[in-house]
Amino acid sequence: MGSLTSFPPELLAHILSFLPGKDLATAAKVCKAFHEASKVDFVWQRCIHREFGVSCNSSLSPREVYTKLLHNYGFLLGTWQIEIKPYGGLVHVKFENNKLLGLQYGAPHDPHVEWPMMVKELFHVMLDEEGNTTISCLQGPQGPHKGQIPLLNASAARFMSKCCCPDLHRHPQGREREFLEWCREEMGMSEEDIMFQHMQELLFMKFMIINQYQFCYVYKKLTIPPHLPDQLVAPGLFKGTYGSHGLEVVLLTYDRNYIHCKKITGDPNVPASQLSVLVDTKKPLILDEEQQVDPAELARATEEADKEEEETNGNSASCNTNQPQEGGASGSDHNVSQQHLPQSQPFAIPEGFRERGINYPKTCKMRFCGTGLIAGHGFTSPSRTPGHFVVFDNNNFGFLWLELRSLSVYSRVMENLD
Ligand SMILES: [Zn+2]
């Protein structure tokens, strides 16, 4: 030890900076030289970057930030799905100055898939000059108030946030005003828009359920896999059109030859966490414009792709019956190859399909057979129905629901939620 402690303090600090944060605190107790070296800021800055992947830009000491804030609450960093049945929700927790800030990302107003996400502050865990951490709920019109994040099992794939003052979430002008403001802000709906009874019922149900949950949210960790070189579309989050339910968020991932689009937000028919779109990349389609506008021709092309794939692979699965394989490895062994397919083909919406004024490109890169999940209200009688997955580019794709005769379009969430 004698030789180590005789090192110049900056060299000792450099050596200590390789230690995990929990060992740094122990090392500081070994001797005076270690104690002094452990007080150097960059030792902790380096440790914070290595263990939490963030840069410590705080006005407070990095040692305090590590020991009082990140050591206990750093596991919150990253992307989460809120467990609100059936609606779900997307949350990202980031580190900013002296706090961890939980932000909810809502889909923009229907049908503007290309618009940015709507961001709302949910909670923060803040470290003050005195070294105290405060947890606050940031919901409601009246500013920060007391909140809790029970540390049941830190670093687990789940956590919970609670509000201690639910009354502060209420609108001062009463419940009806609160509902109308919520419709305007969250859904982009005016009072005239919500005169339709069906729409009014859907909105009111969503408003009531979200209100019940907002005092205690449970979050489930979301992992977005990296983009592998031969993947046609990079994995990630997308906003998509879901008819009268408005825009919803899906997570696109790969599992062998399949592309999965799982709902991160959902609706009373098909809830969050369900596999909305399943794409079989072994069933590519090349169709000219004439074939594309004729629904009968589309059904025939889908059947042929099924048959061809069966003959090639001796596989009895068809587009209509493919079942997702839950928990499969993402992107590890898929073989979506673009080598023998054209880089571009025309894209046209079939006659009689609903497109709801959506702007869509007139060409696409690839088209595949797939299935989409449909269900009655309350997720009754769920079934997979045939469709075509149409790749416009890395950030935009569409799904043609052949039997429902409609087109959903999806656009990548561009906000950085890594
Ligand atoms: Zn609150």
Short mmCIF file of C-alpha atoms and ligand atoms in Angstrom, two decimals:
data_model
loop_
_atom_site.label_atom_id
_atom_site.label_comp_id
_atom_site.label_asym_id
_atom_site.label_seq_id
_atom_site.Cartn_x
_atom_site.Cartn_y
_atom_site.Cartn_z
CA MET A 1 0.00 0.00 0.00
CA GLY A 2 2.91 2.29 0.86
CA SER A 3 3.92 2.56 -2.77
CA LEU A 4 0.38 3.26 -4.01
CA THR A 5 -0.29 6.04 -1.55
CA SER A 6 2.97 7.69 -2.49
CA PHE A 7 1.64 8.19 -6.06
CA PRO A 8 0.80 11.78 -7.00
CA PRO A 9 -2.86 12.57 -6.10
CA GLU A 10 -3.91 13.01 -9.77
CA LEU A 11 -2.56 9.54 -10.64
CA LEU A 12 -4.34 8.02 -7.63
CA ALA A 13 -7.55 9.74 -8.70
CA HIS A 14 -7.12 8.29 -12.19
CA ILE A 15 -6.73 4.78 -10.76
CA LEU A 16 -9.76 5.21 -8.48
CA SER A 17 -11.86 6.37 -11.43
CA PHE A 18 -11.92 2.77 -12.70
CA LEU A 19 -13.72 1.55 -9.57
CA PRO A 20 -17.49 1.05 -9.39
CA GLY A 21 -19.20 3.79 -7.36
CA LYS A 22 -20.00 1.54 -4.39
CA ASP A 23 -16.32 0.52 -4.08
CA LEU A 24 -15.18 4.13 -4.38
CA ALA A 25 -16.92 5.00 -1.12
CA THR A 26 -15.17 2.05 0.59
CA ALA A 27 -11.77 2.94 -0.89
CA ALA A 28 -12.14 6.49 0.44
CA LYS A 29 -12.09 5.05 3.97
CA VAL A 30 -8.82 3.13 3.50
CA CYS A 31 -6.38 5.98 4.08
CA LYS A 32 -5.97 9.74 3.84
CA ALA A 33 -4.43 9.65 0.34
CA PHE A 34 -7.36 7.61 -1.04
CA HIS A 35 -9.81 9.84 0.77
CA GLU A 36 -8.34 12.96 -0.86
CA ALA A 37 -8.18 11.32 -4.29
CA SER A 38 -11.83 10.20 -4.04
CA LYS A 39 -12.94 13.81 -3.65
CA VAL A 40 -11.78 14.71 -7.16
CA ASP A 41 -14.83 15.45 -9.36
CA PHE A 42 -13.76 13.58 -12.46
CA VAL A 43 -13.52 10.30 -10.50
CA TRP A 44 -17.27 10.48 -9.89
CA GLN A 45 -18.10 11.99 -13.26
CA ARG A 46 -16.45 9.05 -14.94
CA CYS A 47 -18.23 6.62 -12.66
CA ILE A 48 -21.63 8.25 -13.39
CA HIS A 49 -21.05 8.07 -17.12
CA ARG A 50 -19.96 4.43 -16.99
CA GLU A 51 -22.73 3.19 -14.71
CA PHE A 52 -25.65 5.33 -15.83
CA GLY A 53 -24.69 6.43 -19.34
CA VAL A 54 -25.27 10.12 -18.57
CA SER A 55 -22.98 13.12 -18.29
CA CYS A 56 -22.99 14.84 -14.94
CA ASN A 57 -23.68 18.47 -15.82
CA SER A 58 -24.93 19.32 -12.33
CA SER A 59 -24.04 22.43 -10.37
CA LEU A 60 -23.77 20.10 -7.34
CA SER A 61 -20.76 17.89 -6.65
CA PRO A 62 -20.71 14.70 -8.79
CA ARG A 63 -19.99 12.72 -5.63
CA GLU A 64 -23.23 13.97 -4.05
CA VAL A 65 -25.12 13.35 -7.28
CA TYR A 66 -23.85 9.77 -7.34
CA THR A 67 -24.25 8.89 -3.68
CA LYS A 68 -27.48 10.76 -2.88
CA LEU A 69 -29.39 10.62 -6.16
CA LEU A 70 -28.18 8.12 -8.76
CA HIS A 71 -27.12 5.37 -6.38
CA ASN A 72 -30.72 5.02 -5.18
CA TYR A 73 -32.75 6.28 -8.12
CA GLY A 74 -30.51 5.89 -11.19
CA PHE A 75 -32.40 2.72 -12.15
CA LEU A 76 -35.29 4.99 -13.17
CA LEU A 77 -33.32 6.26 -16.18
CA GLY A 78 -34.60 5.03 -19.54
CA THR A 79 -37.88 4.23 -21.27
CA TRP A 80 -40.94 2.73 -19.61
CA GLN A 81 -44.48 1.67 -20.41
CA ILE A 82 -47.19 2.78 -17.97
CA GLU A 83 -49.54 -0.04 -17.01
CA ILE A 84 -52.93 1.57 -17.47
CA LYS A 85 -55.43 -0.93 -18.79
CA PRO A 86 -56.25 -0.78 -21.65
CA TYR A 87 -54.54 2.50 -22.63
CA GLY A 88 -50.89 2.03 -21.60
CA GLY A 89 -48.51 4.98 -21.93
CA LEU A 90 -44.94 5.88 -22.80
CA VAL A 91 -42.58 7.46 -20.27
CA HIS A 92 -38.93 8.44 -20.45
CA VAL A 93 -36.84 9.34 -17.39
CA LYS A 94 -33.84 11.56 -18.03
CA PHE A 95 -31.13 13.09 -15.88
CA GLU A 96 -31.05 16.85 -15.96
CA ASN A 97 -28.82 19.09 -13.83
CA ASN A 98 -29.67 17.93 -10.29
CA LYS A 99 -32.73 15.81 -10.90
CA LEU A 100 -34.26 12.77 -12.55
CA LEU A 101 -37.25 13.91 -14.57
CA GLY A 102 -40.09 11.56 -15.62
CA LEU A 103 -41.75 12.70 -18.86
CA GLN A 104 -44.81 11.16 -20.46
CA TYR A 105 -44.75 11.10 -24.29
CA GLY A 106 -48.22 11.14 -25.83
CA ALA A 107 -49.00 10.61 -29.51
CA PRO A 108 -49.86 13.82 -31.39
CA HIS A 109 -53.36 14.65 -32.55
CA ASP A 110 -55.03 12.35 -35.09
CA PRO A 111 -54.16 11.93 -37.96
CA HIS A 112 -50.83 13.83 -37.82
CA VAL A 113 -48.41 10.94 -37.36
CA GLU A 114 -45.48 13.10 -38.46
CA TRP A 115 -46.00 15.67 -35.69
CA PRO A 116 -43.74 15.53 -32.61
CA MET A 117 -44.86 13.69 -29.50
CA MET A 118 -46.66 15.67 -26.78
CA VAL A 119 -44.57 15.82 -23.63
CA LYS A 120 -45.94 16.14 -20.09
CA GLU A 121 -43.98 16.19 -16.83
CA LEU A 122 -45.01 13.41 -14.45
CA PHE A 123 -42.55 13.48 -11.55
CA HIS A 124 -39.05 14.39 -10.50
CA VAL A 125 -36.52 13.22 -7.93
CA MET A 126 -34.46 16.28 -7.05
CA LEU A 127 -31.26 16.73 -5.07
CA ASP A 128 -30.84 20.09 -3.31
CA GLU A 129 -27.77 22.02 -2.10
CA GLU A 130 -28.10 20.44 1.35
CA GLY A 131 -27.88 16.95 -0.10
CA ASN A 132 -31.59 16.08 0.44
CA THR A 133 -33.60 14.30 -2.24
CA THR A 134 -37.22 15.32 -2.77
CA ILE A 135 -39.75 13.38 -4.83
CA SER A 136 -42.50 15.49 -6.38
CA CYS A 137 -45.56 14.77 -8.48
CA LEU A 138 -45.71 17.30 -11.34
CA GLN A 139 -49.22 16.51 -12.60
CA GLY A 140 -52.20 18.85 -12.37
CA PRO A 141 -52.48 22.60 -12.85
CA GLN A 142 -51.02 23.63 -9.48
CA GLY A 143 -47.33 22.79 -9.74
CA PRO A 144 -45.06 20.33 -7.91
CA HIS A 145 -46.42 18.59 -4.81
CA LYS A 146 -45.40 15.67 -2.68
CA GLY A 147 -44.93 12.33 -4.41
CA GLN A 148 -43.38 8.95 -3.65
CA ILE A 149 -41.36 6.32 -5.49
CA PRO A 150 -41.29 3.33 -3.14
CA LEU A 151 -37.90 1.58 -3.38
CA LEU A 152 -39.22 -1.95 -3.30
CA ASN A 153 -36.73 -3.59 -5.56
CA ALA A 154 -34.35 -1.08 -7.13
CA SER A 155 -32.97 -2.00 -10.56
CA ALA A 156 -35.99 -4.22 -11.16
CA ALA A 157 -37.86 -4.05 -14.43
CA ARG A 158 -40.78 -2.33 -12.69
CA PHE A 159 -41.36 0.65 -10.43
CA MET A 160 -44.21 2.69 -9.05
CA SER A 161 -44.80 6.43 -8.61
CA LYS A 162 -47.42 7.85 -6.26
CA CYS A 163 -49.04 11.22 -5.72
CA CYS A 164 -49.70 12.27 -2.11
CA CYS A 165 -52.08 15.15 -2.95
CA PRO A 166 -54.67 13.95 -5.51
CA ASP A 167 -56.88 17.00 -4.93
CA LEU A 168 -54.23 19.17 -6.60
CA HIS A 169 -54.88 17.46 -9.94
CA ARG A 170 -58.40 18.82 -10.17
CA HIS A 171 -59.29 21.72 -12.43
CA PRO A 172 -60.39 24.77 -10.39
CA GLN A 173 -63.49 25.19 -12.62
CA GLY A 174 -64.82 21.71 -12.06
CA ARG A 175 -64.92 18.30 -13.65
CA GLU A 176 -66.72 19.17 -16.89
CA ARG A 177 -64.22 21.91 -17.71
CA GLU A 178 -61.42 19.50 -16.87
CA PHE A 179 -62.84 16.94 -19.31
CA LEU A 180 -63.21 19.47 -22.11
CA GLU A 181 -59.68 20.81 -21.62
CA TRP A 182 -58.33 17.28 -21.60
CA CYS A 183 -60.15 16.54 -24.90
CA ARG A 184 -58.70 19.68 -26.42
CA GLU A 185 -55.12 19.26 -25.18
CA GLU A 186 -54.61 15.52 -25.31
CA MET A 187 -56.89 14.52 -28.16
CA GLY A 188 -57.03 17.72 -30.20
CA MET A 189 -60.85 17.65 -30.08
CA SER A 190 -63.08 20.71 -29.92
CA GLU A 191 -66.47 20.72 -28.18
CA GLU A 192 -68.12 20.29 -31.61
CA ASP A 193 -65.97 17.22 -32.38
CA ILE A 194 -67.15 15.43 -29.26
CA MET A 195 -70.86 15.93 -29.92
CA PHE A 196 -70.92 12.53 -31.66
CA GLN A 197 -72.16 10.07 -29.08
CA HIS A 198 -69.76 7.23 -29.94
CA MET A 199 -66.78 9.57 -29.74
CA GLN A 200 -68.08 11.11 -26.51
CA GLU A 201 -68.39 7.69 -24.87
CA LEU A 202 -64.91 6.61 -25.93
CA LEU A 203 -63.34 9.84 -24.72
CA PHE A 204 -65.20 9.93 -21.43
CA MET A 205 -64.25 6.36 -20.64
CA LYS A 206 -60.59 7.11 -21.35
CA PHE A 207 -60.71 10.29 -19.27
CA MET A 208 -62.26 8.47 -16.29
CA ILE A 209 -59.86 5.52 -16.38
CA ILE A 210 -56.75 7.67 -16.78
CA ASN A 211 -57.98 9.80 -13.88
CA GLN A 212 -58.35 6.79 -11.64
CA TYR A 213 -54.79 5.71 -12.31
CA GLN A 214 -52.96 9.03 -12.14
CA PHE A 215 -52.28 8.86 -8.40
CA CYS A 216 -50.38 5.61 -8.64
CA TYR A 217 -48.67 4.53 -11.83
CA VAL A 218 -46.84 1.26 -12.33
CA TYR A 219 -44.10 1.27 -14.98
CA LYS A 220 -42.62 -1.62 -16.94
CA LYS A 221 -39.14 -1.34 -18.51
CA LEU A 222 -39.04 -0.99 -22.31
CA THR A 223 -35.94 -2.03 -24.18
CA ILE A 224 -35.42 -0.82 -27.72
CA PRO A 225 -33.04 -3.23 -29.51
CA PRO A 226 -30.12 -1.85 -31.54
CA HIS A 227 -30.33 -1.52 -35.34
CA LEU A 228 -28.53 -4.39 -37.06
CA PRO A 229 -27.01 -3.73 -40.48
CA ASP A 230 -29.37 -5.82 -42.64
CA GLN A 231 -32.61 -4.78 -40.96
CA LEU A 232 -35.00 -3.13 -43.39
CA VAL A 233 -36.48 -0.76 -40.80
CA ALA A 234 -34.57 0.09 -37.61
CA PRO A 235 -36.30 -1.19 -34.45
CA GLY A 236 -37.98 1.57 -32.45
CA LEU A 237 -41.14 3.41 -31.51
CA PHE A 238 -43.71 4.55 -34.09
CA LYS A 239 -46.94 6.55 -34.02
CA GLY A 240 -49.74 4.94 -36.05
CA THR A 241 -53.35 5.69 -37.01
CA TYR A 242 -55.98 3.49 -35.36
CA GLY A 243 -59.28 4.79 -36.76
CA SER A 244 -61.64 6.28 -34.18
CA HIS A 245 -59.15 5.48 -31.40
CA GLY A 246 -56.81 8.13 -32.76
CA LEU A 247 -53.03 7.71 -32.83
CA GLU A 248 -51.33 4.96 -30.87
CA VAL A 249 -47.68 4.09 -30.21
CA VAL A 250 -46.15 0.75 -31.24
CA LEU A 251 -42.68 -0.74 -30.72
CA LEU A 252 -41.20 -2.39 -33.83
CA THR A 253 -38.79 -5.27 -33.15
CA TYR A 254 -37.55 -8.37 -34.99
CA ASP A 255 -37.92 -12.02 -34.11
CA ARG A 256 -36.26 -14.28 -36.67
CA ASN A 257 -38.19 -13.79 -39.94
CA TYR A 258 -40.92 -11.75 -38.33
CA ILE A 259 -41.35 -8.07 -37.65
CA HIS A 260 -43.41 -7.41 -34.51
CA CYS A 261 -45.30 -4.18 -33.81
CA LYS A 262 -46.40 -4.32 -30.19
CA LYS A 263 -48.75 -1.71 -28.79
CA ILE A 264 -47.22 0.57 -26.17
CA THR A 265 -50.48 2.50 -26.00
CA GLY A 266 -53.78 0.81 -26.68
CA ASP A 267 -57.55 1.18 -26.75
CA PRO A 268 -60.64 -0.64 -25.43
CA ASN A 269 -60.66 -2.99 -28.46
CA VAL A 270 -56.99 -3.97 -28.62
CA PRO A 271 -55.19 -2.97 -25.40
CA ALA A 272 -51.59 -1.90 -24.82
CA SER A 273 -48.98 -4.71 -24.86
CA GLN A 274 -50.82 -6.69 -27.56
CA LEU A 275 -49.12 -7.57 -30.83
CA SER A 276 -50.91 -5.27 -33.26
CA VAL A 277 -49.07 -6.11 -36.49
CA LEU A 278 -47.08 -9.22 -37.31
CA VAL A 279 -45.12 -9.28 -40.57
CA ASP A 280 -43.75 -12.33 -42.31
CA THR A 281 -40.61 -11.19 -44.14
CA LYS A 282 -40.47 -14.51 -45.98
CA LYS A 283 -43.54 -13.35 -47.88
CA PRO A 284 -42.56 -10.32 -49.94
CA LEU A 285 -44.92 -9.04 -52.63
CA ILE A 286 -44.24 -7.12 -55.80
CA LEU A 287 -47.42 -5.69 -57.28
CA ASP A 288 -48.06 -3.23 -60.07
CA GLU A 289 -50.46 -0.35 -59.63
CA GLU A 290 -53.35 -2.14 -61.32
CA GLN A 291 -53.09 -5.08 -58.95
CA GLN A 292 -52.87 -2.77 -55.96
CA VAL A 293 -56.08 -0.87 -56.58
CA ASP A 294 -58.16 -4.05 -56.97
CA PRO A 295 -59.07 -5.62 -53.59
CA ALA A 296 -59.78 -9.02 -55.22
CA GLU A 297 -56.35 -8.99 -56.85
CA LEU A 298 -54.76 -8.18 -53.47
CA ALA A 299 -56.48 -11.13 -51.80
CA ARG A 300 -55.31 -13.40 -54.63
CA ALA A 301 -51.69 -12.13 -54.36
CA THR A 302 -51.75 -12.79 -50.61
CA GLU A 303 -52.94 -16.37 -51.13
CA GLU A 304 -50.25 -16.95 -53.72
CA ALA A 305 -47.53 -15.64 -51.39
CA ASP A 306 -48.78 -18.06 -48.72
CA LYS A 307 -48.68 -20.96 -51.15
CA GLU A 308 -45.26 -20.08 -52.51
CA GLU A 309 -43.79 -19.80 -49.04
CA GLU A 310 -45.31 -23.17 -48.06
CA GLU A 311 -43.79 -24.82 -51.11
CA THR A 312 -40.38 -23.26 -50.55
CA ASN A 313 -40.17 -24.03 -46.86
CA GLY A 314 -42.59 -26.90 -46.38
CA ASN A 315 -44.21 -24.69 -43.82
CA SER A 316 -47.95 -25.04 -43.31
CA ALA A 317 -48.38 -21.64 -41.66
CA SER A 318 -50.30 -19.08 -43.67
CA CYS A 319 -50.69 -15.33 -43.30
CA ASN A 320 -53.96 -15.86 -41.50
CA THR A 321 -52.76 -18.28 -38.89
CA ASN A 322 -49.24 -17.21 -37.96
CA GLN A 323 -48.95 -17.01 -34.24
CA PRO A 324 -46.44 -14.71 -32.61
CA GLN A 325 -43.64 -16.29 -30.64
CA GLU A 326 -43.48 -14.36 -27.42
CA GLY A 327 -40.16 -13.72 -25.75
CA GLY A 328 -38.09 -14.62 -28.80
CA ALA A 329 -34.66 -13.18 -29.42
CA SER A 330 -34.92 -9.82 -31.10
CA GLY A 331 -33.07 -9.39 -34.33
CA SER A 332 -30.48 -12.01 -33.63
CA ASP A 333 -31.10 -14.44 -36.44
CA HIS A 334 -33.61 -12.90 -38.83
CA ASN A 335 -32.84 -12.89 -42.51
CA VAL A 336 -34.70 -9.98 -44.04
CA SER A 337 -32.72 -9.77 -47.21
CA GLN A 338 -33.17 -7.00 -49.71
CA GLN A 339 -30.70 -8.42 -52.17
CA HIS A 340 -33.00 -9.92 -54.79
CA LEU A 341 -35.84 -7.47 -54.57
CA PRO A 342 -36.32 -4.14 -56.33
CA GLN A 343 -35.54 -1.03 -54.33
CA SER A 344 -38.81 0.65 -55.20
CA GLN A 345 -42.30 -0.21 -56.43
CA PRO A 346 -45.46 1.85 -56.86
CA PHE A 347 -47.90 2.16 -53.97
CA ALA A 348 -51.60 2.82 -54.42
CA ILE A 349 -54.56 2.52 -52.06
CA PRO A 350 -57.14 -0.06 -53.18
CA GLU A 351 -60.55 1.15 -54.31
CA GLY A 352 -63.01 1.56 -51.46
CA PHE A 353 -60.36 1.69 -48.72
CA ARG A 354 -60.58 4.37 -46.06
CA GLU A 355 -57.54 6.60 -45.97
CA ARG A 356 -58.97 9.53 -43.97
CA GLY A 357 -57.04 12.24 -45.77
CA ILE A 358 -53.70 10.78 -44.77
CA ASN A 359 -50.71 11.74 -46.87
CA TYR A 360 -48.92 8.66 -48.05
CA PRO A 361 -46.05 8.25 -50.55
CA LYS A 362 -46.78 7.00 -54.07
CA THR A 363 -43.89 4.54 -54.02
CA CYS A 364 -42.64 2.07 -51.44
CA LYS A 365 -39.46 0.11 -50.90
CA MET A 366 -40.97 -3.25 -49.97
CA ARG A 367 -44.30 -4.93 -49.28
CA PHE A 368 -44.88 -8.06 -47.19
CA CYS A 369 -47.80 -10.20 -46.07
CA GLY A 370 -48.72 -9.94 -42.43
CA THR A 371 -51.59 -10.01 -39.98
CA GLY A 372 -53.19 -7.40 -37.77
CA LEU A 373 -54.96 -7.95 -34.47
CA ILE A 374 -58.63 -7.01 -34.17
CA ALA A 375 -61.10 -7.52 -31.31
CA GLY A 376 -64.46 -6.40 -30.02
CA HIS A 377 -64.85 -3.84 -27.23
CA GLY A 378 -63.13 -5.13 -24.09
CA PHE A 379 -60.72 -7.26 -26.18
CA THR A 380 -63.46 -9.79 -26.85
CA SER A 381 -63.00 -12.46 -29.57
CA PRO A 382 -59.53 -11.33 -30.67
CA SER A 383 -58.39 -12.60 -34.06
CA ARG A 384 -55.65 -11.94 -36.60
CA THR A 385 -56.76 -10.60 -39.95
CA PRO A 386 -54.65 -10.48 -43.15
CA GLY A 387 -52.87 -7.34 -44.23
CA HIS A 388 -49.95 -5.92 -46.14
CA PHE A 389 -47.00 -4.26 -44.44
CA VAL A 390 -45.67 -1.53 -46.72
CA VAL A 391 -42.24 -0.01 -46.09
CA PHE A 392 -41.97 3.55 -47.39
CA ASP A 393 -38.57 4.27 -45.82
CA ASN A 394 -36.73 3.70 -42.54
CA ASN A 395 -39.06 6.09 -40.70
CA ASN A 396 -42.41 5.43 -42.34
CA PHE A 397 -44.51 2.38 -43.04
CA GLY A 398 -48.15 1.48 -43.61
CA PHE A 399 -50.41 -1.47 -42.90
CA LEU A 400 -53.29 -2.25 -45.25
CA TRP A 401 -56.06 -4.07 -43.37
CA LEU A 402 -57.39 -6.11 -46.28
CA GLU A 403 -60.68 -7.17 -44.69
CA LEU A 404 -61.31 -3.96 -42.77
CA ARG A 405 -60.52 -2.05 -45.96
CA SER A 406 -58.44 0.62 -44.31
CA LEU A 407 -54.87 1.89 -44.20
CA SER A 408 -52.94 2.63 -41.01
CA VAL A 409 -49.85 4.77 -41.44
CA TYR A 410 -46.95 4.84 -39.01
CA SER A 411 -44.16 7.37 -38.49
CA ARG A 412 -41.10 6.99 -36.30
CA VAL A 413 -40.95 8.70 -32.89
CA MET A 414 -38.00 11.01 -33.54
CA GLU A 415 -37.50 12.17 -29.95
CA ASN A 416 -34.41 10.63 -28.39
CA LEU A 417 -35.66 8.06 -25.88
CA ASP A 418 -32.58 5.87 -25.55
ZN ZN B 1 -50.03 14.68 -7.92
#
